[in-house]
Amino acid sequence: MQTIYDLTLKQMQEMLEAHGQKAYRAKQIFSWLYRKRVSSFDEMSDLPKSFIEQLKQEYSIEPLKEIQRQVSHDGTIKFLAELQDGSSVELVLMHFQYGDSLCVTSQVGCNMGCSFCASGLLKKQRDLTAGEIVGEVMFVQKQLDKEGRRVDNIVVMGTGEPFDNYTNVMNFCSIVNSDLGLAIGSRHITISTCGIVPKIREFAQGHYQYNLAISLHAPTNELRRKLMPIAKPYPLDELMQALREYSEDNHRRLTFEYILLHGVNDSDEMAITLANLVRGMNAYINLIPYNQVDENGYIGVDDKKALHFYDILMKHGVKATLRQKHGDDIDAACGQLRAKHERNKQSS
Ligand code: SF4
């Protein structure tokens, strides 16, 4: 059954009109769902009883139920949750000084095949609907409500390539961003893509205020093709050209994600090449410690090496940040917990 979280405000108004209801009730329903955060239609006490019965016939509210959670010593929580069709998704909640940040999943599995990623070990089964992604946020928000906390930031950086599920991801952003919904500001929502150039151009034309992050991970085409198959149809020069145009047209700063992999992309030469690639752009590089994925043999770098790489970037005129390790004592790498769960399901 479709979750009502699927509907943007406009779609909610259209649904109401199709049921002979006044469009203003869309605001009432948004308020029940996202402000009061009810879990049943029966609680929506200002809606006509007969209409509530219709809603119950056509929509569910909560699309997720918890399968497992792991809590790290640093406060990171990884949830594995089940969707209505039995598929599982991962969510990671990280606590920073500036607030709680939730990493959501946009697809069940992923077809992009990045060689360092546990999510790529399980091929895409399907796209998540907008409402299922909203459901991920609501699932966590309802838990945070008990402690008076809120989801302050959302990163669409979990399993899946968001721009391979473009319409649903953009509808998701519109729902959580809505002032009548969770009102999470555009600048607090980050979409991360591995580099699907036509979709970057489409996103640029939308003039959205959401943040855009690029999973770069290699400063040369040769290495990027080895790590990320998407670099074959969309080589680095095409990608960088589309990003420059996006950044200039939209006056937006870009984030380049760069996972440091020992002996692969962590040399001084790579750091200089990376700095040369990005210098002059309105961008910074986010260096990410690698959460090792057992199956593929990559290993991360130590803190000293990461700092050295960071220093080279800074010396060569490029802004960078060195992300703290999160959840290194749990299965925090993207897709790791789900991959284990699916293997266990198959062997039982
Ligand atoms: S890094 Fe992202 S795009 Fe690449 S395989 Fe993993 S989930 Fe997919």
GROMACS .gro file of C-alpha atoms and ligand atoms in nm:
model
  356
    1MET     CA    1   0.000   0.000   0.000
    2GLN     CA    2   0.129   0.349  -0.085
    3THR     CA    3   0.247   0.559   0.209
    4ILE     CA    4   0.089   0.904   0.245
    5TYR     CA    5   0.442   1.040   0.298
    6ASP     CA    6   0.474   1.001  -0.082
    7LEU     CA    7   0.267   1.310  -0.147
    8THR     CA    8   0.419   1.655  -0.186
    9LEU     CA    9   0.197   1.940  -0.074
   10LYS     CA   10   0.077   1.994  -0.431
   11GLN     CA   11   0.007   1.624  -0.480
   12MET     CA   12  -0.179   1.620  -0.148
   13GLN     CA   13  -0.399   1.908  -0.269
   14GLU     CA   14  -0.469   1.722  -0.594
   15MET     CA   15  -0.555   1.405  -0.403
   16LEU     CA   16  -0.797   1.598  -0.181
   17GLU     CA   17  -0.968   1.760  -0.478
   18ALA     CA   18  -1.003   1.418  -0.643
   19HIS     CA   19  -1.183   1.304  -0.325
   20GLY     CA   20  -1.414   1.606  -0.323
   21GLN     CA   21  -1.230   1.761  -0.025
   22LYS     CA   22  -1.110   2.119   0.012
   23ALA     CA   23  -0.745   2.179  -0.083
   24TYR     CA   24  -0.675   2.356   0.249
   25ARG     CA   25  -0.696   2.018   0.421
   26ALA     CA   26  -0.353   1.941   0.272
   27LYS     CA   27  -0.204   2.181   0.528
   28GLN     CA   28  -0.398   2.006   0.805
   29ILE     CA   29  -0.269   1.665   0.698
   30PHE     CA   30   0.089   1.795   0.666
   31SER     CA   31   0.063   1.934   1.015
   32TRP     CA   32  -0.064   1.602   1.157
   33LEU     CA   33   0.208   1.408   0.978
   34TYR     CA   34   0.510   1.632   1.023
   35ARG     CA   35   0.441   1.864   1.318
   36LYS     CA   36   0.237   1.642   1.547
   37ARG     CA   37   0.395   1.333   1.391
   38VAL     CA   38   0.095   1.103   1.436
   39SER     CA   39   0.116   0.738   1.344
   40SER     CA   40  -0.250   0.678   1.252
   41PHE     CA   41  -0.518   0.853   1.048
   42ASP     CA   42  -0.763   0.819   1.340
   43GLU     CA   43  -0.563   1.083   1.527
   44MET     CA   44  -0.637   1.345   1.258
   45SER     CA   45  -0.933   1.477   1.454
   46ASP     CA   46  -1.017   1.773   1.233
   47LEU     CA   47  -1.079   1.559   0.923
   48PRO     CA   48  -1.426   1.421   0.842
   49LYS     CA   49  -1.463   1.062   0.969
   50SER     CA   50  -1.574   0.931   0.629
   51PHE     CA   51  -1.263   1.080   0.464
   52ILE     CA   52  -1.039   0.924   0.730
   53GLU     CA   53  -1.188   0.586   0.637
   54GLN     CA   54  -1.105   0.654   0.270
   55LEU     CA   55  -0.747   0.748   0.358
   56LYS     CA   56  -0.709   0.425   0.558
   57GLN     CA   57  -0.823   0.226   0.255
   58GLU     CA   58  -0.571   0.390   0.022
   59TYR     CA   59  -0.263   0.483   0.225
   60SER     CA   60  -0.046   0.362   0.504
   61ILE     CA   61   0.155   0.605   0.717
   62GLU     CA   62   0.472   0.444   0.836
   63PRO     CA   63   0.656   0.242   0.571
   64LEU     CA   64   0.946   0.122   0.790
   65LYS     CA   65   0.995  -0.107   1.083
   66GLU     CA   66   1.319  -0.161   1.269
   67ILE     CA   67   1.513  -0.485   1.217
   68GLN     CA   68   1.834  -0.399   1.399
   69ARG     CA   69   2.033  -0.111   1.538
   70GLN     CA   70   2.399  -0.071   1.624
   71VAL     CA   71   2.522   0.206   1.851
   72SER     CA   72   2.883   0.321   1.830
   73HIS     CA   73   3.089   0.450   2.123
   74ASP     CA   74   3.091   0.790   1.948
   75GLY     CA   75   2.709   0.808   1.944
   76THR     CA   76   2.666   0.713   1.577
   77ILE     CA   77   2.361   0.490   1.536
   78LYS     CA   78   2.312   0.264   1.240
   79PHE     CA   79   1.959   0.138   1.178
   80LEU     CA   80   1.855  -0.146   0.954
   81ALA     CA   81   1.486  -0.118   0.873
   82GLU     CA   82   1.239  -0.317   0.667
   83LEU     CA   83   1.010  -0.170   0.403
   84GLN     CA   84   0.658  -0.297   0.340
   85ASP     CA   85   0.772  -0.533   0.062
   86GLY     CA   86   1.036  -0.695   0.287
   87SER     CA   87   1.334  -0.504   0.138
   88SER     CA   88   1.579  -0.362   0.388
   89VAL     CA   89   1.742  -0.020   0.404
   90GLU     CA   90   2.016   0.136   0.618
   91LEU     CA   91   2.016   0.473   0.791
   92VAL     CA   92   2.302   0.632   0.980
   93LEU     CA   93   2.248   0.901   1.244
   94MET     CA   94   2.561   1.097   1.334
   95HIS     CA   95   2.589   1.350   1.610
   96PHE     CA   96   2.800   1.659   1.542
   97GLN     CA   97   2.856   1.976   1.743
   98TYR     CA   98   2.630   2.155   1.496
   99GLY     CA   99   2.347   1.902   1.529
  100ASP     CA  100   2.215   1.560   1.431
  101SER     CA  101   2.279   1.452   1.077
  102LEU     CA  102   2.094   1.167   0.910
  103CYS     CA  103   2.227   0.976   0.610
  104VAL     CA  104   1.937   0.825   0.412
  105THR     CA  105   1.913   0.554   0.149
  106SER     CA  106   1.757   0.627  -0.190
  107GLN     CA  107   1.756   0.284  -0.356
  108VAL     CA  108   1.739  -0.080  -0.251
  109GLY     CA  109   2.092  -0.180  -0.359
  110CYS     CA  110   2.294   0.016  -0.614
  111ASN     CA  111   2.399  -0.045  -0.974
  112MET     CA  112   2.687   0.203  -0.984
  113GLY     CA  113   2.941  -0.060  -0.882
  114CYS     CA  114   3.199   0.161  -0.706
  115SER     CA  115   3.467  -0.088  -0.614
  116PHE     CA  116   3.521   0.034  -0.254
  117CYS     CA  117   3.153   0.032  -0.159
  118ALA     CA  118   2.960  -0.239   0.024
  119SER     CA  119   2.632  -0.114  -0.125
  120GLY     CA  120   2.760  -0.195  -0.472
  121LEU     CA  121   2.796  -0.558  -0.362
  122LEU     CA  122   2.417  -0.587  -0.381
  123LYS     CA  123   2.269  -0.481  -0.715
  124LYS     CA  124   1.979  -0.243  -0.729
  125GLN     CA  125   1.644  -0.412  -0.674
  126ARG     CA  126   1.436  -0.099  -0.702
  127ASP     CA  127   1.413   0.273  -0.638
  128LEU     CA  128   1.268   0.394  -0.313
  129THR     CA  129   0.958   0.609  -0.343
  130ALA     CA  130   0.972   0.965  -0.212
  131GLY     CA  131   0.752   0.855   0.078
  132GLU     CA  132   0.979   0.568   0.173
  133ILE     CA  133   1.272   0.810   0.197
  134VAL     CA  134   1.055   1.054   0.397
  135GLY     CA  135   0.962   0.750   0.608
  136GLU     CA  136   1.332   0.700   0.691
  137VAL     CA  137   1.351   1.053   0.829
  138MET     CA  138   1.024   1.018   1.020
  139PHE     CA  139   1.132   0.684   1.164
  140VAL     CA  140   1.442   0.847   1.315
  141GLN     CA  141   1.271   1.177   1.403
  142LYS     CA  142   1.008   0.995   1.610
  143GLN     CA  143   1.287   0.831   1.809
  144LEU     CA  144   1.464   1.166   1.855
  145ASP     CA  145   1.138   1.327   1.971
  146LYS     CA  146   1.164   1.122   2.290
  147GLU     CA  147   1.487   1.308   2.373
  148GLY     CA  148   1.375   1.650   2.248
  149ARG     CA  149   1.618   1.631   1.955
  150ARG     CA  150   1.558   1.677   1.584
  151VAL     CA  151   1.707   1.576   1.253
  152ASP     CA  152   1.896   1.896   1.172
  153ASN     CA  153   2.071   1.785   0.855
  154ILE     CA  154   1.999   1.527   0.589
  155VAL     CA  155   2.254   1.377   0.354
  156VAL     CA  156   2.126   1.163   0.068
  157MET     CA  157   2.445   0.962   0.072
  158GLY     CA  158   2.342   0.615   0.187
  159THR     CA  159   2.283   0.317  -0.040
  160GLY     CA  160   2.192   0.411  -0.396
  161GLU     CA  161   2.269   0.684  -0.646
  162PRO     CA  162   2.018   0.967  -0.582
  163PHE     CA  163   2.035   1.097  -0.940
  164ASP     CA  164   1.945   0.748  -1.065
  165ASN     CA  165   1.616   0.801  -0.876
  166TYR     CA  166   1.590   1.170  -0.955
  167THR     CA  167   1.216   1.247  -0.938
  168ASN     CA  168   1.156   1.060  -0.614
  169VAL     CA  169   1.461   1.215  -0.448
  170MET     CA  170   1.359   1.567  -0.553
  171ASN     CA  171   1.003   1.507  -0.425
  172PHE     CA  172   1.151   1.377  -0.101
  173CYS     CA  173   1.357   1.695  -0.063
  174SER     CA  174   1.053   1.911  -0.133
  175ILE     CA  175   0.851   1.732   0.140
  176VAL     CA  176   1.113   1.751   0.417
  177ASN     CA  177   1.204   2.107   0.313
  178SER     CA  178   0.843   2.234   0.318
  179ASP     CA  179   0.766   2.493   0.587
  180LEU     CA  180   0.450   2.295   0.653
  181GLY     CA  181   0.648   1.974   0.683
  182LEU     CA  182   0.968   1.912   0.879
  183ALA     CA  183   1.101   2.250   0.760
  184ILE     CA  184   1.457   2.127   0.719
  185GLY     CA  185   1.629   2.417   0.542
  186SER     CA  186   1.762   2.366   0.188
  187ARG     CA  187   2.113   2.443   0.305
  188HIS     CA  188   2.079   2.156   0.552
  189ILE     CA  189   2.001   1.901   0.280
  190THR     CA  190   2.288   1.754   0.079
  191ILE     CA  191   2.252   1.532  -0.225
  192SER     CA  192   2.556   1.328  -0.318
  193THR     CA  193   2.608   1.194  -0.668
  194CYS     CA  194   2.878   0.974  -0.816
  195GLY     CA  195   2.868   1.191  -1.129
  196ILE     CA  196   2.573   1.133  -1.365
  197VAL     CA  197   2.642   1.435  -1.585
  198PRO     CA  198   2.298   1.481  -1.753
  199LYS     CA  199   2.131   1.475  -1.412
  200ILE     CA  200   2.378   1.729  -1.275
  201ARG     CA  201   2.277   1.954  -1.564
  202GLU     CA  202   1.906   1.894  -1.491
  203PHE     CA  203   1.966   1.972  -1.123
  204ALA     CA  204   2.149   2.291  -1.224
  205GLN     CA  205   1.852   2.403  -1.431
  206GLY     CA  206   1.620   2.355  -1.131
  207HIS     CA  207   1.814   2.622  -0.935
  208TYR     CA  208   1.760   2.434  -0.611
  209GLN     CA  209   1.922   2.558  -0.294
  210TYR     CA  210   2.012   2.209  -0.171
  211ASN     CA  211   2.383   2.131  -0.136
  212LEU     CA  212   2.546   1.920  -0.402
  213ALA     CA  213   2.829   1.681  -0.317
  214ILE     CA  214   3.028   1.480  -0.568
  215SER     CA  215   3.181   1.144  -0.486
  216LEU     CA  216   3.511   1.206  -0.663
  217HIS     CA  217   3.764   0.971  -0.496
  218ALA     CA  218   4.018   1.000  -0.780
  219PRO     CA  219   4.178   1.303  -0.947
  220THR     CA  220   4.262   1.130  -1.276
  221ASN     CA  221   4.038   0.966  -1.529
  222GLU     CA  222   4.248   0.652  -1.530
  223LEU     CA  223   4.215   0.590  -1.157
  224ARG     CA  224   3.854   0.702  -1.144
  225ARG     CA  225   3.758   0.449  -1.413
  226LYS     CA  226   3.916   0.177  -1.201
  227LEU     CA  227   3.730   0.280  -0.887
  228MET     CA  228   3.401   0.402  -1.031
  229PRO     CA  229   3.245   0.258  -1.349
  230ILE     CA  230   3.040   0.579  -1.393
  231ALA     CA  231   3.364   0.747  -1.508
  232LYS     CA  232   3.344   0.547  -1.834
  233PRO     CA  233   3.028   0.710  -1.977
  234TYR     CA  234   3.101   1.040  -1.798
  235PRO     CA  235   3.476   1.112  -1.794
  236LEU     CA  236   3.632   1.354  -1.553
  237ASP     CA  237   3.660   1.651  -1.790
  238GLU     CA  238   3.288   1.631  -1.877
  239LEU     CA  239   3.199   1.598  -1.511
  240MET     CA  240   3.413   1.895  -1.407
  241GLN     CA  241   3.272   2.109  -1.688
  242ALA     CA  242   2.912   2.036  -1.579
  243LEU     CA  243   3.003   2.111  -1.217
  244ARG     CA  244   3.171   2.441  -1.304
  245GLU     CA  245   2.861   2.547  -1.495
  246TYR     CA  246   2.633   2.440  -1.208
  247SER     CA  247   2.840   2.622  -0.949
  248GLU     CA  248   2.869   2.942  -1.151
  249ASP     CA  249   2.503   2.956  -1.263
  250ASN     CA  250   2.371   2.878  -0.916
  251HIS     CA  251   2.636   3.057  -0.708
  252ARG     CA  252   2.668   2.744  -0.501
  253ARG     CA  253   2.967   2.590  -0.335
  254LEU     CA  254   3.040   2.228  -0.420
  255THR     CA  255   3.171   1.956  -0.196
  256PHE     CA  256   3.402   1.692  -0.337
  257GLU     CA  257   3.403   1.372  -0.132
  258TYR     CA  258   3.737   1.191  -0.136
  259ILE     CA  259   3.779   0.863   0.051
  260LEU     CA  260   4.147   0.807   0.128
  261LEU     CA  261   4.246   0.454   0.025
  262HIS     CA  262   4.589   0.330   0.125
  263GLY     CA  263   4.825   0.289  -0.173
  264VAL     CA  264   4.548   0.378  -0.420
  265ASN     CA  265   4.472   0.752  -0.413
  266ASP     CA  266   4.670   0.879  -0.114
  267SER     CA  267   5.009   0.973  -0.263
  268ASP     CA  268   5.156   1.326  -0.262
  269GLU     CA  269   5.126   1.327  -0.640
  270MET     CA  270   4.754   1.247  -0.618
  271ALA     CA  271   4.706   1.527  -0.365
  272ILE     CA  272   4.874   1.778  -0.600
  273THR     CA  273   4.674   1.652  -0.900
  274LEU     CA  274   4.355   1.682  -0.695
  275ALA     CA  275   4.442   2.036  -0.589
  276ASN     CA  276   4.510   2.132  -0.952
  277LEU     CA  277   4.177   1.983  -1.059
  278VAL     CA  278   3.968   2.176  -0.809
  279ARG     CA  279   4.166   2.501  -0.763
  280GLY     CA  280   3.971   2.810  -0.868
  281MET     CA  281   3.633   2.648  -0.818
  282ASN     CA  282   3.391   2.748  -0.543
  283ALA     CA  283   3.444   2.416  -0.372
  284TYR     CA  284   3.608   2.229  -0.091
  285ILE     CA  285   3.729   1.875  -0.054
  286ASN     CA  286   3.596   1.656   0.222
  287LEU     CA  287   3.855   1.390   0.304
  288ILE     CA  288   3.680   1.084   0.443
  289PRO     CA  289   3.831   0.806   0.650
  290TYR     CA  290   3.755   0.469   0.497
  291ASN     CA  291   3.541   0.222   0.690
  292GLN     CA  292   3.692  -0.098   0.566
  293VAL     CA  293   3.470  -0.333   0.368
  294ASP     CA  294   3.601  -0.683   0.416
  295GLU     CA  295   3.510  -0.815   0.071
  296ASN     CA  296   3.715  -0.583  -0.150
  297GLY     CA  297   4.059  -0.559   0.007
  298TYR     CA  298   4.092  -0.179   0.032
  299ILE     CA  299   4.229  -0.033   0.351
  300GLY     CA  300   4.209   0.316   0.489
  301VAL     CA  301   4.498   0.546   0.584
  302ASP     CA  302   4.612   0.638   0.934
  303ASP     CA  303   4.552   0.983   1.086
  304LYS     CA  304   4.908   1.099   1.012
  305LYS     CA  305   4.875   1.019   0.642
  306ALA     CA  306   4.532   1.181   0.622
  307LEU     CA  307   4.669   1.498   0.782
  308HIS     CA  308   4.966   1.501   0.544
  309PHE     CA  309   4.731   1.473   0.243
  310TYR     CA  310   4.517   1.751   0.388
  311ASP     CA  311   4.823   1.975   0.435
  312ILE     CA  312   4.925   1.934   0.070
  313LEU     CA  313   4.579   2.040  -0.047
  314MET     CA  314   4.583   2.346   0.178
  315LYS     CA  315   4.935   2.441   0.067
  316HIS     CA  316   4.821   2.418  -0.295
  317GLY     CA  317   4.537   2.661  -0.237
  318VAL     CA  318   4.242   2.426  -0.199
  319LYS     CA  319   4.006   2.427   0.098
  320ALA     CA  320   3.964   2.089   0.262
  321THR     CA  321   3.814   1.929   0.568
  322LEU     CA  322   3.914   1.608   0.733
  323ARG     CA  323   3.605   1.425   0.845
  324GLN     CA  324   3.614   1.264   1.187
  325LYS     CA  325   3.578   0.889   1.192
  326HIS     CA  326   3.224   0.788   1.278
  327GLY     CA  327   3.106   0.447   1.384
  328ASP     CA  328   3.435   0.267   1.326
  329ASP     CA  329   3.333   0.003   1.583
  330ILE     CA  330   3.006  -0.079   1.403
  331ASP     CA  331   2.920  -0.175   1.045
  332ALA     CA  332   2.915   0.191   0.947
  333ALA     CA  333   3.039   0.167   0.588
  334CYS     CA  334   2.762   0.231   0.339
  335GLY     CA  335   2.572  -0.092   0.280
  336GLN     CA  336   2.774  -0.308   0.518
  337LEU     CA  337   2.500  -0.390   0.768
  338ARG     CA  338   2.244  -0.455   0.497
  339ALA     CA  339   2.487  -0.677   0.302
  340LYS     CA  340   2.538  -0.889   0.614
  341HIS     CA  341   2.164  -0.908   0.677
  342GLU     CA  342   2.088  -1.017   0.318
  343ARG     CA  343   2.362  -1.285   0.331
  344ASN     CA  344   2.219  -1.418   0.657
  345LYS     CA  345   1.869  -1.423   0.506
  346GLN     CA  346   1.994  -1.626   0.208
  347SER     CA  347   2.185  -1.877   0.421
  348SER     CA  348   1.900  -1.937   0.669
  349SF4     S1  349   2.941   0.473  -0.350
  349SF4    FE1  350   2.726   0.534  -0.381
  349SF4     S2  351   2.702   0.527  -0.605
  349SF4    FE2  352   2.887   0.407  -0.559
  349SF4     S3  353   2.815   0.193  -0.540
  349SF4    FE3  354   2.815   0.288  -0.333
  349SF4     S4  355   2.605   0.360  -0.306
  349SF4    FE4  356   2.634   0.328  -0.525
   0.00000   0.00000   0.00000
